mmCIF file of C-alpha atoms in Angstrom:
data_model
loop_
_atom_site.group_PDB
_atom_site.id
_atom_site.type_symbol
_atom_site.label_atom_id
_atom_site.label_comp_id
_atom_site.label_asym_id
_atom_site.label_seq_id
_atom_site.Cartn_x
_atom_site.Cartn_y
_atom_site.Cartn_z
ATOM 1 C CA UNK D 1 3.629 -14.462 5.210
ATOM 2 C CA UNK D 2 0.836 -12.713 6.408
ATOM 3 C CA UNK D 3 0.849 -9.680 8.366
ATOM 4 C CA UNK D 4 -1.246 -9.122 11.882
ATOM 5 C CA UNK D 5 -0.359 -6.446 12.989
ATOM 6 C CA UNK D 6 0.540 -2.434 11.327
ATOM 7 C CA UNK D 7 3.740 -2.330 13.601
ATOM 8 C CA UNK D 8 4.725 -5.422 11.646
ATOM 9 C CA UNK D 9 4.329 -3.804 8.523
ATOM 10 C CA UNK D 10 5.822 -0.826 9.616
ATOM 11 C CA UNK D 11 8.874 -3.092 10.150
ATOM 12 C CA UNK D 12 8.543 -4.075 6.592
ATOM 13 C CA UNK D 13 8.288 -0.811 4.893
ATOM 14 C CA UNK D 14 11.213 0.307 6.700
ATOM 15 C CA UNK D 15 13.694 -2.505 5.193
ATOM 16 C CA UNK D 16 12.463 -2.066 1.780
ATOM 17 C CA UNK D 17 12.867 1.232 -0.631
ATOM 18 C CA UNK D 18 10.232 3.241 1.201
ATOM 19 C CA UNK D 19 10.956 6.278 -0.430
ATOM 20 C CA UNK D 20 9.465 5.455 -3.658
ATOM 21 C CA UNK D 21 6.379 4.435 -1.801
ATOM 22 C CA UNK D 22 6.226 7.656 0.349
ATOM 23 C CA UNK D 23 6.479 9.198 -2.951
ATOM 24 C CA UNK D 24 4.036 7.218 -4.639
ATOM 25 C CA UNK D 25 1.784 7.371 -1.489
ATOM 26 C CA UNK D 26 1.608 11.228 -1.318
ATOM 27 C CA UNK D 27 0.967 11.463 -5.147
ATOM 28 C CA UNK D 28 -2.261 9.566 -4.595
ATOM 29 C CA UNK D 29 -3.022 11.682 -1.068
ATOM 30 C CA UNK D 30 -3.161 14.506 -3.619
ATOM 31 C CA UNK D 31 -4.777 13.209 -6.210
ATOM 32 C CA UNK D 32 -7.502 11.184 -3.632
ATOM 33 C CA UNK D 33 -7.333 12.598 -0.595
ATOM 34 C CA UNK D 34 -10.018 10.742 0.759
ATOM 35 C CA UNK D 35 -9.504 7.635 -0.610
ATOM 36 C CA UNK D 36 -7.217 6.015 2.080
ATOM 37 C CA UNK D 37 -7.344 2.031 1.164
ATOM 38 C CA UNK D 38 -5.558 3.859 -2.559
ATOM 39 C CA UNK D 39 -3.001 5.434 -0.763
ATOM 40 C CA UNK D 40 -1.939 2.480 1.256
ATOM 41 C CA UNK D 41 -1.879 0.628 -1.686
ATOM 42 C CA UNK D 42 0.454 2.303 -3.268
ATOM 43 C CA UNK D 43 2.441 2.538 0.353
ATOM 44 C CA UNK D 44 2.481 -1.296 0.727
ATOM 45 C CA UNK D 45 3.868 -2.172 -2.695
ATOM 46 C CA UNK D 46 7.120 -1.264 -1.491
ATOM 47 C CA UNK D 47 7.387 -4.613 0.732
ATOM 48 C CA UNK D 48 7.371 -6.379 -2.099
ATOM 49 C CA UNK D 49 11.198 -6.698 -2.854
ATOM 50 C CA UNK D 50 11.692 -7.286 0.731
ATOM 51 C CA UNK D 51 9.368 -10.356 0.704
ATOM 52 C CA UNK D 52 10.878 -11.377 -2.625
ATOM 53 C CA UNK D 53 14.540 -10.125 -2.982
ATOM 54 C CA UNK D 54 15.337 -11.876 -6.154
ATOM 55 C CA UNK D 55 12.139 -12.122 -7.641
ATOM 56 C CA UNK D 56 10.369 -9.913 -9.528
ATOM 57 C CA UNK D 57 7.381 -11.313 -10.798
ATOM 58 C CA UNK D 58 6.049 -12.841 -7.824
ATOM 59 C CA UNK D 59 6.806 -9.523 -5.594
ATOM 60 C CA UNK D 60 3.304 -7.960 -6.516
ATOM 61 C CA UNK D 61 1.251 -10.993 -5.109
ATOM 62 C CA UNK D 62 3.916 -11.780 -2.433
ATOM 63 C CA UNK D 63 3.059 -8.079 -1.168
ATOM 64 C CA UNK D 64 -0.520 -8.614 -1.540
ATOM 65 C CA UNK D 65 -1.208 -11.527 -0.060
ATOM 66 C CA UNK D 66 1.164 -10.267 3.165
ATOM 67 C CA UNK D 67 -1.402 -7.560 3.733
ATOM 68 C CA UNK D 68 -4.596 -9.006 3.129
ATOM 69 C CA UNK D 69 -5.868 -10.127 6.054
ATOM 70 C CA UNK D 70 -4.868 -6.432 7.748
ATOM 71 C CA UNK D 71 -5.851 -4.516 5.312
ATOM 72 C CA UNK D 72 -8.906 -6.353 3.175
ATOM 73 C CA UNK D 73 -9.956 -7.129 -0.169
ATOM 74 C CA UNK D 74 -9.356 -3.936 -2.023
ATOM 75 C CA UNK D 75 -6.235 -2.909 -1.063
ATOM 76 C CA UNK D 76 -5.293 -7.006 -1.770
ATOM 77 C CA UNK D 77 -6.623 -6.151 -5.037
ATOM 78 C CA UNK D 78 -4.917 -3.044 -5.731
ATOM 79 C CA UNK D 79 -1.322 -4.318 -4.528
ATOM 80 C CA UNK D 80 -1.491 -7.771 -6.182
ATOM 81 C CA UNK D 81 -2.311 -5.527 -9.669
ATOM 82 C CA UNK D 82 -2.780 -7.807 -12.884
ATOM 83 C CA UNK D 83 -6.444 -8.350 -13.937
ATOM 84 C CA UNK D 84 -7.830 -5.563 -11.522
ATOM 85 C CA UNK D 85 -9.591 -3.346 -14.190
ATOM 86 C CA UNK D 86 -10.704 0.497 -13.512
ATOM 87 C CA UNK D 87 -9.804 4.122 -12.872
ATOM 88 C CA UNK D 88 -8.495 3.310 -9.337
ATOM 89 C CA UNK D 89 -5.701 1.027 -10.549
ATOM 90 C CA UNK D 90 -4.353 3.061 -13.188
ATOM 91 C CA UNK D 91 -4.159 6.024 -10.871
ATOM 92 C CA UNK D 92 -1.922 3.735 -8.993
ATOM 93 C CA UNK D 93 0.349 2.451 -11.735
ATOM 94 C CA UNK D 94 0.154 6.045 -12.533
ATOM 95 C CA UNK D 95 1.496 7.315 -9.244
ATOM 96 C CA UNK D 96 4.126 4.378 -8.962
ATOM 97 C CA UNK D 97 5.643 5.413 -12.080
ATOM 98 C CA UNK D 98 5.751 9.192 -11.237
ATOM 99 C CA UNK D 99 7.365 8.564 -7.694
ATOM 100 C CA UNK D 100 10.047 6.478 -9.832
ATOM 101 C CA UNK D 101 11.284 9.743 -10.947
ATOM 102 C CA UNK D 102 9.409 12.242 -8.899
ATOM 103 C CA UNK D 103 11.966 15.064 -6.840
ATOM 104 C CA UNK D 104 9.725 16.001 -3.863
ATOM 105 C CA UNK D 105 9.908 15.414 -0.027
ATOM 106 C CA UNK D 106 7.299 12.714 0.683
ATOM 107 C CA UNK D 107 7.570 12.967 4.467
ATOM 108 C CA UNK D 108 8.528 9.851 6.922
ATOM 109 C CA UNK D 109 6.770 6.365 6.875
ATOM 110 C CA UNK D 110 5.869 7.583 10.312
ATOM 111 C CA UNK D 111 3.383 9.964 8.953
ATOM 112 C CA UNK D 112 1.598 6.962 7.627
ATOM 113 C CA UNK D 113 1.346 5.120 10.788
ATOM 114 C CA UNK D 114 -2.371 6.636 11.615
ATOM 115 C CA UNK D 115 -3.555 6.019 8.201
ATOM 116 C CA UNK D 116 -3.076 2.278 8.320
ATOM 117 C CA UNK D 117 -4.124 2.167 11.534
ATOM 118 C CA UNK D 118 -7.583 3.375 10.496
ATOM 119 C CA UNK D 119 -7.188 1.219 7.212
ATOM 120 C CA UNK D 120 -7.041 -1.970 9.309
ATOM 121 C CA UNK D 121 -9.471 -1.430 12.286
ATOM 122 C CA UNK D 122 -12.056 0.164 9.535
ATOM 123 C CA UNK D 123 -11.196 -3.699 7.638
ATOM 124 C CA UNK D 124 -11.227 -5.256 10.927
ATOM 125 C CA UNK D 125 -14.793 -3.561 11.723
ATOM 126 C CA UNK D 126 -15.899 -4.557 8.213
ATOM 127 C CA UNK D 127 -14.573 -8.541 8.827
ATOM 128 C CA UNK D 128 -16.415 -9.120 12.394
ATOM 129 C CA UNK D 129 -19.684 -7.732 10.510
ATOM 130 C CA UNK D 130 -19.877 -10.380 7.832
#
C-alpha cells in the first residue's frame, strides 16, 4: 500500500494505537523541535499493526514503505528502522520506548495534521526538483 494523500494517513493513524505515537511523537517535538521529518517518524510507526495485524516483523517496513512516497526518503528510513545507523534513530527507538510507558497527555492526532502537511509538500517540493 502506498499512501497519496495525508488525509489517508490520517485515516490510518486513527485505526491503529495512536496514542503511543502521539506520545512518542511529542517526546521527540521536545527533544527536536525543529526536526519535523523525526517527529513524524515516530507518528507514522503506529500504522504499522494496522497494515500488518498479525505480523510483527514485517510491520516496520509495511509502515515504511506505506509512507514513502508522501513523506520521502528519511522518514522511509527512520520508520522502516533496521540498518539505519546514527543519533537520529536511536532518539527514536528512544522515544518509542518511553511513550510505551510514558503518563502524559500527548494531545489529538489532529494537532499533527499541519505538520505532515508541511512534511509532504516540503518532500513533494524536494521530488519535482530532482
Amino acid at each position: 500500500m502506498e499512501l497519496r494523500s495525508v488525509e489517508e494517513l490520517m485515516d490510518l493513524l486513527c485505526a491503529g494505537r495512536h496514542q503511543h505515537a502521539l506520545r512518542t511523537a511529542a517526546l521527540l517535538r521536545r527533544g527536536r523541535p525543529a526536526d519535523k521529518e523525526l517527529q513524524v517518524a515516530g507518528l507514522v510507526q503506529g500504522i504499522g499493526p494496522v497494515l500488518c495485524p498479525g505480523d510483527e516483523a514485517a510491520r516496520a517496513r509495511t509502515a515504511a514503505e506505506a509512507v514513502r512516497a508522501l513523506l520521502g526518503e528519511r522518514v522511509f528510513r527512520l520508520v522502516r528502522g533496521g540498518a539505519e545507523p546514527g543519533d537520529d534513530a536511536q532518539r527514536l527507538r528512544q522515544a518509542a520506548e518511553e511513550g510505551r510507558t510514558a503518563g502524559f497527555d500527548a494531545g489529538v492526532l489532529e494537532d499533527w495534521r499541519t505538520v505532515l502537511e508541511l512534511v509532504a509538500a516540503r518532500h513533494a517540493r524536494l521530488g519535482a526538483v530532482d
